[in-house]
PDB file of C-alpha atoms and ligand atoms in Angstrom:
ATOM      1  CA  MET Y   1      -9.333  39.051   0.793  1.00 71.00           C
ATOM      2  CA  SER Y   2      -6.914  37.360  -1.429  1.00 91.00           C
ATOM      3  CA  SER Y   3      -2.690  37.334  -1.683  1.00 97.00           C
ATOM      4  CA  SER Y   4      -0.838  38.181  -4.533  1.00 98.00           C
ATOM      5  CA  VAL Y   5       2.158  39.030  -5.678  1.00 98.00           C
ATOM      6  CA  LEU Y   6       2.689  41.657  -8.723  1.00 98.00           C
ATOM      7  CA  PHE Y   7       6.455  42.031 -10.303  1.00 98.00           C
ATOM      8  CA  LEU Y   8       6.979  45.442 -11.711  1.00 98.00           C
ATOM      9  CA  GLY Y   9       9.977  44.619 -12.520  1.00 98.00           C
ATOM     10  CA  SER Y  10      12.242  41.625 -12.954  1.00 98.00           C
ATOM     11  CA  GLY Y  11      15.706  42.681 -14.150  1.00 97.00           C
ATOM     12  CA  GLY Y  12      19.006  42.587 -12.666  1.00 93.00           C
ATOM     13  CA  ALA Y  13      22.556  42.883 -12.761  1.00 86.00           C
ATOM     14  CA  ARG Y  14      23.581  46.405 -14.448  1.00 87.00           C
ATOM     15  CA  PHE Y  15      23.263  45.877 -17.937  1.00 91.00           C
ATOM     16  CA  VAL Y  16      19.571  44.961 -17.932  1.00 95.00           C
ATOM     17  CA  VAL Y  17      18.820  47.136 -15.702  1.00 94.00           C
ATOM     18  CA  ALA Y  18      20.356  50.379 -17.535  1.00 94.00           C
ATOM     19  CA  ARG Y  19      19.092  49.260 -20.753  1.00 95.00           C
ATOM     20  CA  GLN Y  20      15.804  48.644 -18.906  1.00 96.00           C
ATOM     21  CA  PHE Y  21      15.761  44.928 -21.175  1.00 96.00           C
ATOM     22  CA  ARG Y  22      13.472  44.305 -17.588  1.00 97.00           C
ATOM     23  CA  ALA Y  23      12.090  46.949 -15.675  1.00 97.00           C
ATOM     24  CA  SER Y  24      13.229  47.143 -12.022  1.00 97.00           C
ATOM     25  CA  GLY Y  25      10.384  48.416 -10.018  1.00 98.00           C
ATOM     26  CA  GLY Y  26      10.549  45.590  -7.577  1.00 98.00           C
ATOM     27  CA  MET Y  27       7.752  43.698  -6.221  1.00 98.00           C
ATOM     28  CA  TRP Y  28       4.190  45.256  -4.741  1.00 98.00           C
ATOM     29  CA  LEU Y  29       3.429  42.351  -2.337  1.00 98.00           C
ATOM     30  CA  ARG Y  30      -0.486  42.160  -1.330  1.00 98.00           C
ATOM     31  CA  LEU Y  31      -0.959  40.084   1.887  1.00 98.00           C
ATOM     32  CA  GLY Y  32      -5.062  40.540   2.886  1.00 96.00           C
ATOM     33  CA  GLU Y  33      -5.589  43.993   3.510  1.00 96.00           C
ATOM     34  CA  THR Y  34      -1.554  44.932   4.222  1.00 98.00           C
ATOM     35  CA  GLN Y  35       0.344  46.010   0.825  1.00 98.00           C
ATOM     36  CA  ILE Y  36       3.694  46.299   0.820  1.00 98.00           C
ATOM     37  CA  HIS Y  37       6.533  47.511  -2.085  1.00 98.00           C
ATOM     38  CA  VAL Y  38       9.819  45.374  -1.410  1.00 98.00           C
ATOM     39  CA  ASP Y  39      13.204  46.434  -3.436  1.00 98.00           C
ATOM     40  CA  PRO Y  40      11.832  50.093  -5.860  1.00 98.00           C
ATOM     41  CA  GLY Y  41      14.855  50.032  -7.469  1.00 98.00           C
ATOM     42  CA  PRO Y  42      14.515  52.308 -11.115  1.00 97.00           C
ATOM     43  CA  GLY Y  43      11.810  53.651 -12.196  1.00 98.00           C
ATOM     44  CA  ALA Y  44       9.458  51.363  -9.584  1.00 98.00           C
ATOM     45  CA  LEU Y  45       6.942  54.590  -9.052  1.00 98.00           C
ATOM     46  CA  VAL Y  46       5.921  54.828 -12.650  1.00 98.00           C
ATOM     47  CA  ARG Y  47       5.576  51.117 -13.292  1.00 98.00           C
ATOM     48  CA  ALA Y  48       3.108  51.282 -10.291  1.00 98.00           C
ATOM     49  CA  LEU Y  49       0.623  53.736 -11.639  1.00 98.00           C
ATOM     50  CA  SER Y  50       0.690  53.151 -15.171  1.00 97.00           C
ATOM     51  CA  HIS Y  51       0.013  49.408 -14.045  1.00 97.00           C
ATOM     52  CA  VAL Y  52      -3.174  48.175 -15.201  1.00 96.00           C
ATOM     53  CA  PRO Y  53      -5.133  48.559 -12.681  1.00 95.00           C
ATOM     54  CA  PRO Y  54      -2.621  51.304 -10.991  1.00 98.00           C
ATOM     55  CA  CYS Y  55      -1.392  50.297  -7.935  1.00 98.00           C
ATOM     56  CA  ASN Y  56      -1.774  52.945  -5.692  1.00 98.00           C
ATOM     57  CA  PRO Y  57       1.264  54.479  -3.213  1.00 98.00           C
ATOM     58  CA  ARG Y  58      -1.299  56.116  -0.941  1.00 98.00           C
ATOM     59  CA  GLU Y  59      -1.984  52.408   0.262  1.00 98.00           C
ATOM     60  CA  LEU Y  60       0.937  51.207   1.127  1.00 98.00           C
ATOM     61  CA  SER Y  61       1.425  49.730   4.888  1.00 98.00           C
ATOM     62  CA  ALA Y  62       5.318  49.751   4.251  1.00 98.00           C
ATOM     63  CA  ILE Y  63       8.832  49.895   1.597  1.00 98.00           C
ATOM     64  CA  ALA Y  64      10.951  47.111   2.106  1.00 98.00           C
ATOM     65  CA  LEU Y  65      14.816  47.440   1.044  1.00 98.00           C
ATOM     66  CA  SER Y  66      17.163  44.178   1.341  1.00 98.00           C
ATOM     67  CA  HIS Y  67      19.441  45.818   0.129  1.00 98.00           C
ATOM     68  CA  LYS Y  68      20.945  49.525  -0.521  1.00 98.00           C
ATOM     69  CA  HIS Y  69      21.980  48.724  -4.644  1.00 97.00           C
ATOM     70  CA  LEU Y  70      20.336  51.249  -7.412  1.00 95.00           C
ATOM     71  CA  ASP Y  71      18.442  48.550  -8.844  1.00 96.00           C
ATOM     72  CA  HIS Y  72      16.867  47.797  -5.330  1.00 97.00           C
ATOM     73  CA  ALA Y  73      16.290  51.719  -3.842  1.00 98.00           C
ATOM     74  CA  ALA Y  74      16.443  53.891  -6.400  1.00 97.00           C
ATOM     75  CA  ASP Y  75      12.971  54.643  -6.442  1.00 98.00           C
ATOM     76  CA  SER Y  76      12.460  54.254  -2.518  1.00 98.00           C
ATOM     77  CA  THR Y  77      12.773  58.388  -2.151  1.00 98.00           C
ATOM     78  CA  ALA Y  78      10.487  58.544  -4.627  1.00 98.00           C
ATOM     79  CA  MET Y  79       8.133  56.339  -3.079  1.00 98.00           C
ATOM     80  CA  ILE Y  80       7.989  57.080   0.041  1.00 98.00           C
ATOM     81  CA  GLU Y  81       7.064  60.857  -1.300  1.00 98.00           C
ATOM     82  CA  ALA Y  82       4.354  58.566  -3.029  1.00 98.00           C
ATOM     83  CA  MET Y  83       3.292  57.202  -0.003  1.00 98.00           C
ATOM     84  CA  THR Y  84       2.804  60.083   2.644  1.00 98.00           C
ATOM     85  CA  SER Y  85       1.010  62.137  -0.006  1.00 97.00           C
ATOM     86  CA  GLY Y  86       4.501  64.541  -0.368  1.00 96.00           C
ATOM     87  CA  GLY Y  87       5.125  64.635   3.079  1.00 96.00           C
ATOM     88  CA  PHE Y  88       1.924  65.938   4.072  1.00 97.00           C
ATOM     89  CA  ARG Y  89       0.765  62.834   5.105  1.00 97.00           C
ATOM     90  CA  ARG Y  90       2.827  61.081   7.773  1.00 97.00           C
ATOM     91  CA  ARG Y  91       2.416  57.114   7.349  1.00 97.00           C
ATOM     92  CA  GLY Y  92       3.678  53.947   6.376  1.00 98.00           C
ATOM     93  CA  ILE Y  93       6.841  51.725   7.724  1.00 98.00           C
ATOM     94  CA  LEU Y  94      10.495  52.064   6.065  1.00 98.00           C
ATOM     95  CA  LEU Y  95      12.341  48.746   6.683  1.00 98.00           C
ATOM     96  CA  ALA Y  96      15.620  48.788   5.044  1.00 98.00           C
ATOM     97  CA  PRO Y  97      19.092  47.585   6.292  1.00 98.00           C
ATOM     98  CA  LYS Y  98      21.528  50.452   8.509  1.00 98.00           C
ATOM     99  CA  ASP Y  99      23.563  51.310   5.569  1.00 98.00           C
ATOM    100  CA  ALA Y 100      20.586  52.489   2.926  1.00 98.00           C
ATOM    101  CA  LEU Y 101      19.651  54.895   5.939  1.00 98.00           C
ATOM    102  CA  GLU Y 102      22.942  56.250   7.221  1.00 98.00           C
ATOM    103  CA  GLY Y 103      26.444  57.148   5.272  1.00 96.00           C
ATOM    104  CA  GLU Y 104      26.008  57.057   2.266  1.00 96.00           C
ATOM    105  CA  PRO Y 105      21.976  56.580   2.138  1.00 97.00           C
ATOM    106  CA  THR Y 106      20.005  55.589  -0.802  1.00 97.00           C
ATOM    107  CA  VAL Y 107      16.933  56.387   0.981  1.00 98.00           C
ATOM    108  CA  LEU Y 108      17.266  60.701   1.264  1.00 98.00           C
ATOM    109  CA  PRO Y 109      17.561  61.607   4.612  1.00 98.00           C
ATOM    110  CA  TYR Y 110      14.770  63.634   4.253  1.00 98.00           C
ATOM    111  CA  ALA Y 111      11.913  61.169   3.074  1.00 98.00           C
ATOM    112  CA  GLN Y 112      13.027  58.445   6.035  1.00 98.00           C
ATOM    113  CA  ARG Y 113      11.095  61.441   8.189  1.00 98.00           C
ATOM    114  CA  PHE Y 114       7.978  61.331   6.172  1.00 98.00           C
ATOM    115  CA  VAL Y 115       6.747  57.630   7.441  1.00 98.00           C
ATOM    116  CA  GLU Y 116       5.571  56.884  10.502  1.00 98.00           C
ATOM    117  CA  ARG Y 117       8.449  54.310  11.625  1.00 98.00           C
ATOM    118  CA  VAL Y 118      11.315  53.358  10.824  1.00 98.00           C
ATOM    119  CA  ASP Y 119      12.435  50.116  11.524  1.00 98.00           C
ATOM    120  CA  VAL Y 120      15.852  49.063  11.075  1.00 98.00           C
ATOM    121  CA  LEU Y 121      16.386  45.585   9.536  1.00 98.00           C
ATOM    122  CA  GLU Y 122      19.043  43.235  11.330  1.00 98.00           C
ATOM    123  CA  ALA Y 123      20.214  39.715  10.962  1.00 98.00           C
ATOM    124  CA  GLY Y 124      17.562  36.876  11.745  1.00 98.00           C
ATOM    125  CA  SER Y 125      14.990  38.977  13.729  1.00 98.00           C
ATOM    126  CA  GLY Y 126      11.714  39.921  13.553  1.00 97.00           C
ATOM    127  CA  PRO Y 127       8.277  39.831  13.879  1.00 98.00           C
ATOM    128  CA  TYR Y 128       8.570  43.158  12.143  1.00 98.00           C
ATOM    129  CA  VAL Y 129       4.721  44.040  12.095  1.00 98.00           C
ATOM    130  CA  ILE Y 130       3.366  45.458   9.535  1.00 98.00           C
ATOM    131  CA  GLY Y 131      -0.832  45.744   9.497  1.00 97.00           C
ATOM    132  CA  ASP Y 132      -1.443  42.043  10.182  1.00 97.00           C
ATOM    133  CA  VAL Y 133       1.322  40.599   8.462  1.00 98.00           C
ATOM    134  CA  GLU Y 134       4.717  39.640  10.277  1.00 98.00           C
ATOM    135  CA  MET Y 135       8.022  39.956   9.053  1.00 98.00           C
ATOM    136  CA  TYR Y 136      10.772  38.382   9.978  1.00 98.00           C
ATOM    137  CA  THR Y 137      14.677  39.091   8.359  1.00 98.00           C
ATOM    138  CA  SER Y 138      17.348  35.737   7.488  1.00 98.00           C
ATOM    139  CA  ILE Y 139      20.454  35.571   8.034  1.00 98.00           C
ATOM    140  CA  ALA Y 140      22.997  37.924   6.276  1.00 98.00           C
ATOM    141  CA  HIS Y 141      23.574  37.162   3.016  1.00 98.00           C
ATOM    142  CA  HIS Y 142      27.078  37.457   1.539  1.00 96.00           C
ATOM    143  CA  HIS Y 143      26.897  40.565  -0.868  1.00 96.00           C
ATOM    144  CA  ALA Y 144      28.903  44.050  -1.312  1.00 95.00           C
ATOM    145  CA  VAL Y 145      26.409  45.566   1.411  1.00 97.00           C
ATOM    146  CA  GLU Y 146      23.988  44.616   4.382  1.00 98.00           C
ATOM    147  CA  THR Y 147      21.496  42.683   2.768  1.00 98.00           C
ATOM    148  CA  TYR Y 148      18.557  40.430   4.248  1.00 98.00           C
ATOM    149  CA  GLY Y 149      15.854  38.013   2.586  1.00 98.00           C
ATOM    150  CA  MET Y 150      12.160  38.159   4.325  1.00 98.00           C
ATOM    151  CA  HIS Y 151       9.954  35.838   5.664  1.00 98.00           C
ATOM    152  CA  PHE Y 152       6.282  37.242   5.348  1.00 98.00           C
ATOM    153  CA  ARG Y 153       3.397  35.365   7.355  1.00 98.00           C
ATOM    154  CA  HIS Y 154       0.359  36.479   6.853  1.00 97.00           C
ATOM    155  CA  GLN Y 155      -2.270  33.870   8.475  1.00 94.00           C
ATOM    156  CA  GLY Y 156      -1.845  30.560   7.441  1.00 93.00           C
ATOM    157  CA  LEU Y 157       0.787  31.798   4.512  1.00 97.00           C
ATOM    158  CA  ARG Y 158       4.455  31.870   4.655  1.00 98.00           C
ATOM    159  CA  PHE Y 159       6.252  33.956   1.794  1.00 98.00           C
ATOM    160  CA  SER Y 160       9.884  34.424   1.659  1.00 98.00           C
ATOM    161  CA  TYR Y 161      11.817  36.437  -0.805  1.00 98.00           C
ATOM    162  CA  LEU Y 162      15.777  35.417  -1.334  1.00 98.00           C
ATOM    163  CA  PRO Y 163      17.290  38.595  -2.365  1.00 98.00           C
ATOM    164  CA  CYS Y 164      20.831  38.964  -4.055  1.00 97.00           C
ATOM    165  CA  GLY Y 165      23.920  37.293  -2.713  1.00 96.00           C
ATOM    166  CA  ARG Y 166      26.576  33.893  -3.364  1.00 94.00           C
ATOM    167  CA  TYR Y 167      25.766  31.392  -1.913  1.00 94.00           C
ATOM    168  CA  PHE Y 168      27.313  29.945   0.898  1.00 94.00           C
ATOM    169  CA  SER Y 169      26.972  26.423   3.500  1.00 90.00           C
ATOM    170  CA  GLY Y 170      23.884  27.864   5.740  1.00 95.00           C
ATOM    171  CA  LEU Y 171      21.769  30.073   3.313  1.00 97.00           C
ATOM    172  CA  ALA Y 172      19.335  27.609   1.966  1.00 97.00           C
ATOM    173  CA  ALA Y 173      18.606  26.123   5.817  1.00 97.00           C
ATOM    174  CA  ASP Y 174      17.654  29.555   7.211  1.00 97.00           C
ATOM    175  CA  TYR Y 175      15.146  29.692   4.182  1.00 98.00           C
ATOM    176  CA  ALA Y 176      14.035  26.748   4.891  1.00 98.00           C
ATOM    177  CA  ALA Y 177      13.615  26.635   8.794  1.00 98.00           C
ATOM    178  CA  HIS Y 178      10.982  29.512   7.764  1.00 98.00           C
ATOM    179  CA  LYS Y 179       9.097  27.079   5.610  1.00 98.00           C
ATOM    180  CA  PRO Y 180       7.759  29.002   3.137  1.00 98.00           C
ATOM    181  CA  ASP Y 181       4.714  28.097   0.589  1.00 98.00           C
ATOM    182  CA  VAL Y 182       6.029  30.344  -2.047  1.00 98.00           C
ATOM    183  CA  LEU Y 183       9.702  31.358  -2.267  1.00 98.00           C
ATOM    184  CA  VAL Y 184      11.080  34.070  -4.538  1.00 98.00           C
ATOM    185  CA  ILE Y 185      14.449  34.095  -5.412  1.00 98.00           C
ATOM    186  CA  ASN Y 186      16.573  36.223  -7.536  1.00 98.00           C
ATOM    187  CA  VAL Y 187      19.033  34.633  -9.916  1.00 96.00           C
ATOM    188  CA  LEU Y 188      21.050  36.713 -11.517  1.00 92.00           C
ATOM    189  CA  ARG Y 189      23.382  34.191 -13.239  1.00 92.00           C
ATOM    190  CA  LEU Y 190      22.846  31.503 -15.726  1.00 93.00           C
ATOM    191  CA  ALA Y 191      26.948  30.313 -15.250  1.00 90.00           C
ATOM    192  CA  ASP Y 192      29.814  31.529 -12.736  1.00 78.00           C
ATOM    193  CA  ALA Y 193      31.786  32.825 -14.988  1.00 70.00           C
ATOM    194  CA  MET Y 194      33.521  35.820 -12.890  1.00 71.00           C
ATOM    195  CA  ASN Y 195      32.592  34.866  -8.939  1.00 75.00           C
ATOM    196  CA  VAL Y 196      30.203  37.649  -7.919  1.00 82.00           C
ATOM    197  CA  ASP Y 197      27.957  37.730  -5.405  1.00 90.00           C
ATOM    198  CA  HIS Y 198      25.382  36.719  -6.936  1.00 92.00           C
ATOM    199  CA  LEU Y 199      23.922  33.295  -7.160  1.00 93.00           C
ATOM    200  CA  THR Y 200      23.911  30.845 -10.501  1.00 94.00           C
ATOM    201  CA  TRP Y 201      20.944  28.916 -11.776  1.00 96.00           C
ATOM    202  CA  ASP Y 202      22.654  26.224 -10.272  1.00 95.00           C
ATOM    203  CA  ASP Y 203      22.862  27.160  -6.915  1.00 95.00           C
ATOM    204  CA  ALA Y 204      19.131  28.835  -7.160  1.00 96.00           C
ATOM    205  CA  ARG Y 205      18.365  25.330  -7.712  1.00 96.00           C
ATOM    206  CA  ARG Y 206      20.214  23.596  -4.681  1.00 96.00           C
ATOM    207  CA  VAL Y 207      18.572  26.078  -2.979  1.00 97.00           C
ATOM    208  CA  VAL Y 208      14.931  25.397  -3.970  1.00 97.00           C
ATOM    209  CA  GLU Y 209      15.635  21.421  -3.461  1.00 97.00           C
ATOM    210  CA  GLU Y 210      16.400  22.062   0.006  1.00 97.00           C
ATOM    211  CA  VAL Y 211      14.308  25.027   0.806  1.00 97.00           C
ATOM    212  CA  SER Y 212      11.312  22.085  -0.530  1.00 96.00           C
ATOM    213  CA  PRO Y 213       8.706  25.606  -0.888  1.00 97.00           C
ATOM    214  CA  ARG Y 214       5.166  24.569  -3.124  1.00 96.00           C
ATOM    215  CA  VAL Y 215       5.940  27.559  -5.268  1.00 98.00           C
ATOM    216  CA  ALA Y 216       9.578  28.886  -6.660  1.00 98.00           C
ATOM    217  CA  ILE Y 217       9.165  32.058  -8.182  1.00 98.00           C
ATOM    218  CA  PHE Y 218      13.043  33.271 -10.036  1.00 98.00           C
ATOM    219  CA  GLN Y 219      13.080  36.686 -10.510  1.00 98.00           C
ATOM    220  CA  HIS Y 220      15.889  39.418 -10.970  1.00 97.00           C
ATOM    221  CA  PHE Y 221      17.959  38.112 -14.296  1.00 97.00           C
ATOM    222  CA  GLY Y 222      21.079  39.133 -15.807  1.00 95.00           C
ATOM    223  CA  THR Y 223      21.780  38.680 -19.830  1.00 94.00           C
ATOM    224  CA  LYS Y 224      23.154  35.463 -19.533  1.00 94.00           C
ATOM    225  CA  MET Y 225      20.021  34.304 -17.979  1.00 96.00           C
ATOM    226  CA  LEU Y 226      17.666  35.621 -20.248  1.00 97.00           C
ATOM    227  CA  GLU Y 227      18.975  34.813 -23.422  1.00 96.00           C
ATOM    228  CA  ALA Y 228      19.260  30.725 -21.982  1.00 96.00           C
ATOM    229  CA  ASP Y 229      14.952  31.933 -21.434  1.00 97.00           C
ATOM    230  CA  PRO Y 230      13.640  31.919 -17.799  1.00 97.00           C
ATOM    231  CA  GLY Y 231      10.657  29.952 -18.639  1.00 98.00           C
ATOM    232  CA  LYS Y 232      12.100  27.254 -20.110  1.00 98.00           C
ATOM    233  CA  LEU Y 233      14.527  26.617 -16.758  1.00 97.00           C
ATOM    234  CA  ALA Y 234      11.909  26.910 -14.498  1.00 97.00           C
ATOM    235  CA  GLN Y 235       9.460  24.149 -16.458  1.00 97.00           C
ATOM    236  CA  ALA Y 236      12.491  22.012 -16.480  1.00 97.00           C
ATOM    237  CA  LEU Y 237      12.980  22.158 -12.471  1.00 96.00           C
ATOM    238  CA  GLU Y 238       9.133  21.933 -12.019  1.00 95.00           C
ATOM    239  CA  ASP Y 239       9.454  18.451 -13.956  1.00 95.00           C
ATOM    240  CA  ASP Y 240      12.766  17.744 -11.783  1.00 94.00           C
ATOM    241  CA  LEU Y 241      11.044  18.451  -8.625  1.00 93.00           C
ATOM    242  CA  GLY Y 242       7.161  18.537  -8.779  1.00 91.00           C
ATOM    243  CA  ILE Y 243       7.204  21.314  -7.697  1.00 93.00           C
ATOM    244  CA  ARG Y 244       5.699  24.673  -9.475  1.00 96.00           C
ATOM    245  CA  ALA Y 245       8.013  26.825 -10.837  1.00 98.00           C
ATOM    246  CA  ILE Y 246       8.017  29.497 -12.583  1.00 98.00           C
ATOM    247  CA  ALA Y 247       9.962  32.802 -14.538  1.00 98.00           C
ATOM    248  CA  ALA Y 248       8.900  36.104 -13.604  1.00 98.00           C
ATOM    249  CA  ARG Y 249       7.959  38.585 -16.064  1.00 98.00           C
ATOM    250  CA  ASP Y 250       7.328  42.451 -15.706  1.00 98.00           C
ATOM    251  CA  GLY Y 251       3.640  43.055 -15.014  1.00 98.00           C
ATOM    252  CA  LEU Y 252       3.272  39.153 -13.841  1.00 98.00           C
ATOM    253  CA  GLU Y 253       1.078  38.908 -10.953  1.00 98.00           C
ATOM    254  CA  VAL Y 254       0.538  35.161  -8.959  1.00 98.00           C
ATOM    255  CA  ASP Y 255      -2.623  35.119  -6.984  1.00 98.00           C
ATOM    256  CA  LEU Y 256      -0.998  33.556  -3.730  1.00 97.00           C
ATOM    257  CA  GLU Y 257      -3.271  31.319  -2.274  1.00 93.00           C
ATOM    258  CA  THR Y 258      -4.643  29.514  -5.734  1.00 94.00           C
ATOM    259  CA  GLU Y 259      -1.237  28.567  -6.884  1.00 93.00           C
ATOM    260  CA  VAL Y 260      -0.494  26.895  -3.510  1.00 94.00           C
ATOM    261  CA  ALA Y 261      -3.931  25.300  -2.872  1.00 92.00           C
ATOM    262  CA  ALA Y 262      -2.640  24.309  -7.034  1.00 91.00           C
ATOM    263  CA  VAL Y 263       0.416  22.066  -5.588  1.00 89.00           C
ATOM    264  CA  ALA Y 264      -1.013  21.420  -1.743  1.00 71.00           C
ATOM    265  CA  GLY Y 265      -2.516  17.737  -2.054  1.00 57.00           C
TER     266      GLY Y 265
HETATM  267 ZN1  LIG J   1      23.056  43.653  -4.791  1.00 52.89          ZN
HETATM  268 ZN1  LIG J   2      20.217  42.596  -7.306  1.00 52.89          ZN
END
């Protein structure tokens, strides 16, 4: 069984998501036979079902949220209903930080009871076991709400996801310690004009340089990033660093073993 990541969306930031300049359906991860939907933002269910061939929510082993913000979690209740056949078949795992589940939850409480297991994510913990996949959380990101990155391991493959948050010293070291073959990294901003809790392109570059994955995939683009042409930026980084760099687009599917093998050498 091969492993792949499908981008059901590649947009980030309020304006891009509100206008759907880029979709916001999150990542559909296939690690061997284990399927995990990460960060189902607005439109995730529709994007999953309308993809060719369709992604089947009833085959999901888990739904994982990096944090509770709407562009990462808006469709989580809809996806849980789809995964559990409207709650009639109790199955699957929900992984999310505590503040996505309690207080003002972005996963509606009734649907939290439809899954077989809820794993509350905490900083730097794991393994959280999803079938034959092990997942570890990153250190806490600096973001307005509880936010954790994810380090997946499946057989020999190491796949890490670095979600939203501001750059701080120690961020890259945590990801480097997990030695990912593939690193997906959210880069919302081209430059820091407003000092917000997101990586800029320069920050993302710095992180990639330090983590040194074989393959880096960028996504979650804001308006200025889109205007700057993420494909071009990725190409320049690839030339500079000698790693494979990919700018995600909506519907892009990356075969992980193939990409990793192509740069192993
Ligand atoms: Zn956020
Ligand atoms: Zn975000």
